[in-house]
PDB file of C-alpha atoms in Angstrom:
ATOM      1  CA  UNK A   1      -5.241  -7.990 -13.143  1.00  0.00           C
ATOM      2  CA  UNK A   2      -8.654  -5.986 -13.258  1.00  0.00           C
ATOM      3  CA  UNK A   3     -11.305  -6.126 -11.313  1.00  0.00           C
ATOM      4  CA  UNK A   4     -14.025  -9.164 -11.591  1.00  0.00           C
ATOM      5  CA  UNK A   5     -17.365  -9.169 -13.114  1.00  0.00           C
ATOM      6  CA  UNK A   6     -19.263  -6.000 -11.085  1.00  0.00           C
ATOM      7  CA  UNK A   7     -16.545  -4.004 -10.033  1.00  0.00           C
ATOM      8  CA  UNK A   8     -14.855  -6.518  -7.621  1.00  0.00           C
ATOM      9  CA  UNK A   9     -11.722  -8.105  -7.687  1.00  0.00           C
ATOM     10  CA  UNK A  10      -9.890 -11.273  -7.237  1.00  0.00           C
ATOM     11  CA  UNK A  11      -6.884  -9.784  -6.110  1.00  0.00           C
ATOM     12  CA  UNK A  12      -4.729  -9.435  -2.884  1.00  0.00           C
ATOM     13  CA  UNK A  13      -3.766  -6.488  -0.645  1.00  0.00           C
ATOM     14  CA  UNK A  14      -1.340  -5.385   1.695  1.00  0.00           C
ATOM     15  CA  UNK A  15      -2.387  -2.323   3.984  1.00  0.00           C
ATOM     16  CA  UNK A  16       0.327  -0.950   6.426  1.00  0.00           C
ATOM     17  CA  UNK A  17      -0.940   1.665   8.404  1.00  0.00           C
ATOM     18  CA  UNK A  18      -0.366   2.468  12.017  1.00  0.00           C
ATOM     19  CA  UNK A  19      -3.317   3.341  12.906  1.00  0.00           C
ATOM     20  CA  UNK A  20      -5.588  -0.121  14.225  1.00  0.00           C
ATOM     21  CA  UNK A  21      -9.124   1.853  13.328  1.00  0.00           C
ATOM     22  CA  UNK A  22      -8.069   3.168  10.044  1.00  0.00           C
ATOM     23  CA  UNK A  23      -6.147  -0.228   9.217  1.00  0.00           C
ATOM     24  CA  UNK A  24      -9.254  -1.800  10.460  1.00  0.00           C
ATOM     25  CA  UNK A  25     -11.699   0.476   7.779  1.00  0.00           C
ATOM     26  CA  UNK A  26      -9.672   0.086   4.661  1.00  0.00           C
ATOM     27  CA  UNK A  27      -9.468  -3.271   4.946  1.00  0.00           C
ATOM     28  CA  UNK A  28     -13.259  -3.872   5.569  1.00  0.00           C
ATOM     29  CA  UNK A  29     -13.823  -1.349   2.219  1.00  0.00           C
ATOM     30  CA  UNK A  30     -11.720  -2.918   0.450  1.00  0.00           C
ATOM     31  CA  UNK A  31     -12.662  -6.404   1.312  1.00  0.00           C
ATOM     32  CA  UNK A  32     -16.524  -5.483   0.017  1.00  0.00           C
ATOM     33  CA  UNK A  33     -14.856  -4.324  -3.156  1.00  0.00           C
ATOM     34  CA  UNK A  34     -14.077  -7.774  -3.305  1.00  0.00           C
ATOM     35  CA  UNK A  35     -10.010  -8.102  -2.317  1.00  0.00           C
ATOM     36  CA  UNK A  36      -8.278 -10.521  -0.141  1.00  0.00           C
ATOM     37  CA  UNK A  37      -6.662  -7.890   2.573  1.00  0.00           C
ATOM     38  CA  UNK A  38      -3.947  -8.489   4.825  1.00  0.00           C
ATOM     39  CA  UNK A  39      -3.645  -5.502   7.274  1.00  0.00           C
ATOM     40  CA  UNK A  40      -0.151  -4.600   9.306  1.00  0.00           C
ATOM     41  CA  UNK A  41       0.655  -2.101  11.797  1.00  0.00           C
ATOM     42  CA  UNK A  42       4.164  -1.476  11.925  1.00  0.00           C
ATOM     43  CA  UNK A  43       6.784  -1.492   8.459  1.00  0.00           C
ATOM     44  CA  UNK A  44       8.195  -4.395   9.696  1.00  0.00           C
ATOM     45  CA  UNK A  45       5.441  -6.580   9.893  1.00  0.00           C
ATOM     46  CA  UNK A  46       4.478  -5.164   6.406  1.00  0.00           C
ATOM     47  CA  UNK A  47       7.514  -6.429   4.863  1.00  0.00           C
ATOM     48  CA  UNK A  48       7.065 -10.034   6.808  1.00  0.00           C
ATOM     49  CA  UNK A  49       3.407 -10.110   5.269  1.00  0.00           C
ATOM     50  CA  UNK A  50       4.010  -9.144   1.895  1.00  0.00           C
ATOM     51  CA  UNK A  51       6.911 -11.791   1.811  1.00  0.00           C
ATOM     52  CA  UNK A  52       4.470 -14.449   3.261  1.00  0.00           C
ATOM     53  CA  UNK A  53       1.236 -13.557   0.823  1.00  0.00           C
ATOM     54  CA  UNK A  54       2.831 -11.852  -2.358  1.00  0.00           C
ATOM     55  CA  UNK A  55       0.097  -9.606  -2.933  1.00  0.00           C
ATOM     56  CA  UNK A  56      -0.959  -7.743  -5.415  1.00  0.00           C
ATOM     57  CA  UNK A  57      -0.815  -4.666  -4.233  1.00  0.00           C
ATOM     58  CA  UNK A  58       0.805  -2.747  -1.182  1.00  0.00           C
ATOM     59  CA  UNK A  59      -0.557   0.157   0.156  1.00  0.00           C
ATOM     60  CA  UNK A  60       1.456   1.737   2.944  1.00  0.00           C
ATOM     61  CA  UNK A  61       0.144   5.072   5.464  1.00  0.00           C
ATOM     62  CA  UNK A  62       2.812   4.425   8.567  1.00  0.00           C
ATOM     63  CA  UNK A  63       3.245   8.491   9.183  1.00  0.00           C
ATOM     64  CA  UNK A  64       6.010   8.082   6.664  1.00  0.00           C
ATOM     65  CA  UNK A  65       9.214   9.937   7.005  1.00  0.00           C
ATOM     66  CA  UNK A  66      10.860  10.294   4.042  1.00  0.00           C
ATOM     67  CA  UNK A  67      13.586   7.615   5.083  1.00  0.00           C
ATOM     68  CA  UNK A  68      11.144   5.210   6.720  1.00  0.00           C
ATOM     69  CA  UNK A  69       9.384   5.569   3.096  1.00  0.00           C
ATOM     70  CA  UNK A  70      12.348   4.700   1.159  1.00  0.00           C
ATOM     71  CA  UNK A  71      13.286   2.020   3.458  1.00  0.00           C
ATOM     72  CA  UNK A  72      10.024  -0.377   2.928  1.00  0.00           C
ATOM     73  CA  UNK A  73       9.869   0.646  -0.947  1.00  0.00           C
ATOM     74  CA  UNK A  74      13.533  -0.335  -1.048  1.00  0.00           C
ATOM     75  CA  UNK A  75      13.010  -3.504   1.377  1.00  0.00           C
ATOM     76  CA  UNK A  76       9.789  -4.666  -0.665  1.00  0.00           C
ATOM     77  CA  UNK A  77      11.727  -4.634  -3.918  1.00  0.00           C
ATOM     78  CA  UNK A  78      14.424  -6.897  -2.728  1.00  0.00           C
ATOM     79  CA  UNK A  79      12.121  -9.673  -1.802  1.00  0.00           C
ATOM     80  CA  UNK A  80      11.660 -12.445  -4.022  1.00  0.00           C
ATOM     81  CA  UNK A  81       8.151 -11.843  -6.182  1.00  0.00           C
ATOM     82  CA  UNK A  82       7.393  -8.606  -5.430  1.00  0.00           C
ATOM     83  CA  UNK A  83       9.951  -7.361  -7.629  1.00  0.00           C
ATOM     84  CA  UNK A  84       7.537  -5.563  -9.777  1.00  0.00           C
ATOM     85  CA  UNK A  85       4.188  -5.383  -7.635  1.00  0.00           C
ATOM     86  CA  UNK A  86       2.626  -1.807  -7.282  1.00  0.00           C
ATOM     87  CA  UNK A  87       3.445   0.096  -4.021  1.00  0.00           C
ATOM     88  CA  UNK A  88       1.840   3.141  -2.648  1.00  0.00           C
ATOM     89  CA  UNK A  89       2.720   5.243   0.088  1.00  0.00           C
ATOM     90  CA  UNK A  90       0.617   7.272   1.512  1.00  0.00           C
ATOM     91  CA  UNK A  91       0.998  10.445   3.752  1.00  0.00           C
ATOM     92  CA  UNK A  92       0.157  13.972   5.070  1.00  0.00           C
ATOM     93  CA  UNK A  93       3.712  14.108   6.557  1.00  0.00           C
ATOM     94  CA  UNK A  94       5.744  13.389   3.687  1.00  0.00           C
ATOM     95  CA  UNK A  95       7.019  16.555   1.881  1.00  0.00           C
ATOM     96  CA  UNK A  96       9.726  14.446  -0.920  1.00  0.00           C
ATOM     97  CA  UNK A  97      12.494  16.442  -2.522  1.00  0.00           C
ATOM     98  CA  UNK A  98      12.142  15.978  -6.261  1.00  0.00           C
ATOM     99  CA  UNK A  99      15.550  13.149  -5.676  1.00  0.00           C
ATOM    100  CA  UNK A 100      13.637  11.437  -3.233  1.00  0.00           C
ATOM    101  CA  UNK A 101      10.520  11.076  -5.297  1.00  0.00           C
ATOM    102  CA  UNK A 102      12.567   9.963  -8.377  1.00  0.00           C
ATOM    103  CA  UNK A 103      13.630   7.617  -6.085  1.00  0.00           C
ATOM    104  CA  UNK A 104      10.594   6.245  -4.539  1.00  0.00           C
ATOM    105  CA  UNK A 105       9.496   6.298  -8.861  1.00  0.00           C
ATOM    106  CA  UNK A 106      12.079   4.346  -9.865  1.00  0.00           C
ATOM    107  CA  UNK A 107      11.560   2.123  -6.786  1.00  0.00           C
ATOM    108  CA  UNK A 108       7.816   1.845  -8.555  1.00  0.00           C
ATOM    109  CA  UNK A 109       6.400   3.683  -5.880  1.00  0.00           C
ATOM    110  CA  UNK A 110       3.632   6.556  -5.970  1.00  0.00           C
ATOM    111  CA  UNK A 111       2.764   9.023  -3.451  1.00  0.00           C
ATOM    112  CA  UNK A 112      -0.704  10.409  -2.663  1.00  0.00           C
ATOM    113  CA  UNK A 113      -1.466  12.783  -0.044  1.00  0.00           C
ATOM    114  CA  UNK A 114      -4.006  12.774   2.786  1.00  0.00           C
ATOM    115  CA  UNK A 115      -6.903  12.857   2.945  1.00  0.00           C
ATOM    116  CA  UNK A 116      -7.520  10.099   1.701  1.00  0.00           C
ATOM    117  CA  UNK A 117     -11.393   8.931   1.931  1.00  0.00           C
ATOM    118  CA  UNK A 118     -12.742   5.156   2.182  1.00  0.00           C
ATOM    119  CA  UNK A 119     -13.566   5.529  -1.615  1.00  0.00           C
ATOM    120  CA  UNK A 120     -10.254   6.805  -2.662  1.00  0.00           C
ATOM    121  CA  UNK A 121      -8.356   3.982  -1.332  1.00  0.00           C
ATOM    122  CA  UNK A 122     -10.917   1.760  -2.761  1.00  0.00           C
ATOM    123  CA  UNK A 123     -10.268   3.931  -6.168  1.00  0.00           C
ATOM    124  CA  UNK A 124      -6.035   3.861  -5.571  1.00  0.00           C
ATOM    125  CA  UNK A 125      -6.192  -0.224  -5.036  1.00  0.00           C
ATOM    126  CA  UNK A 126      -8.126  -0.623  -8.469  1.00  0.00           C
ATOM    127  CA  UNK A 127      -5.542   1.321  -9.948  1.00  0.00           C
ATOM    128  CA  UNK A 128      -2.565  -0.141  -8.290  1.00  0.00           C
ATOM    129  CA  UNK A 129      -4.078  -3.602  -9.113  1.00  0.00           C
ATOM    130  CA  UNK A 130      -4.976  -3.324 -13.026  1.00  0.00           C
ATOM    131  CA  UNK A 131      -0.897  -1.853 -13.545  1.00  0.00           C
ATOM    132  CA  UNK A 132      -0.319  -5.143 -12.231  1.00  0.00           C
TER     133      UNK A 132
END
């Protein structure tokens, strides 16, 4: 799926991060790039939403441990229809050992590092979204 006529999008988004004010302005930058966001604050309700909406997309920034971030890439791929959809995780914690990242891979998970500015996530959904 790429993006509509003028840059936006048609396409939905899942945004797990812990944080309520960062949650709050990724979603809001990525809604005027024109995607339907859903926003959660723990892994858990992650999971629940991306079960309920099957977006697009899933973005996830939870101060990810290593296990936690295997955990919802492994739980996302076992739910029905989002098989396939692109995940990111997103951290300044996570330091993967090169098993662990051909893990997450495999799972069809990337990893970016922090920082990550407004218009970088706005960049990472675009390209999450048109692999889709």
């Amino acid at each position: 799926m790429s993006p509509a006529a003028g840059g936006r999008s048609s396409a939905r988004i899942l945004l797990v991060n812990d944080d309520p004010t960062v949650a709050d302005s990724c979603s809001r930058a990525l809604r005027l790039d024109g995607y339907e966001v859903w926003a959660a604050l723990t892994a858990e309700d992650g999971v629940r939403l991306a079960q309920a909406h099957a977006p697009n997309a899933i973005v996830v920034d939870i101060r990810t441990s290593l296990p936690r971030a295997l955990g919802v890439a492994r739980s996302l791929r076992q739910l029905p229809r989002l098989g396939e959809t692109p995940i990111a995780i997103v951290s300044g914690d996570l330091h993967p050992t090169s098993d662990a990242l051909g893990e997450l891979t495999a799972l069809g998970a990337v990893v970016r590092y922090k920082p990550l500015w407004l218009d970088e996530m706005v960049a990472l959904a675009r390209s999450l979204v048109v692999v889709a």
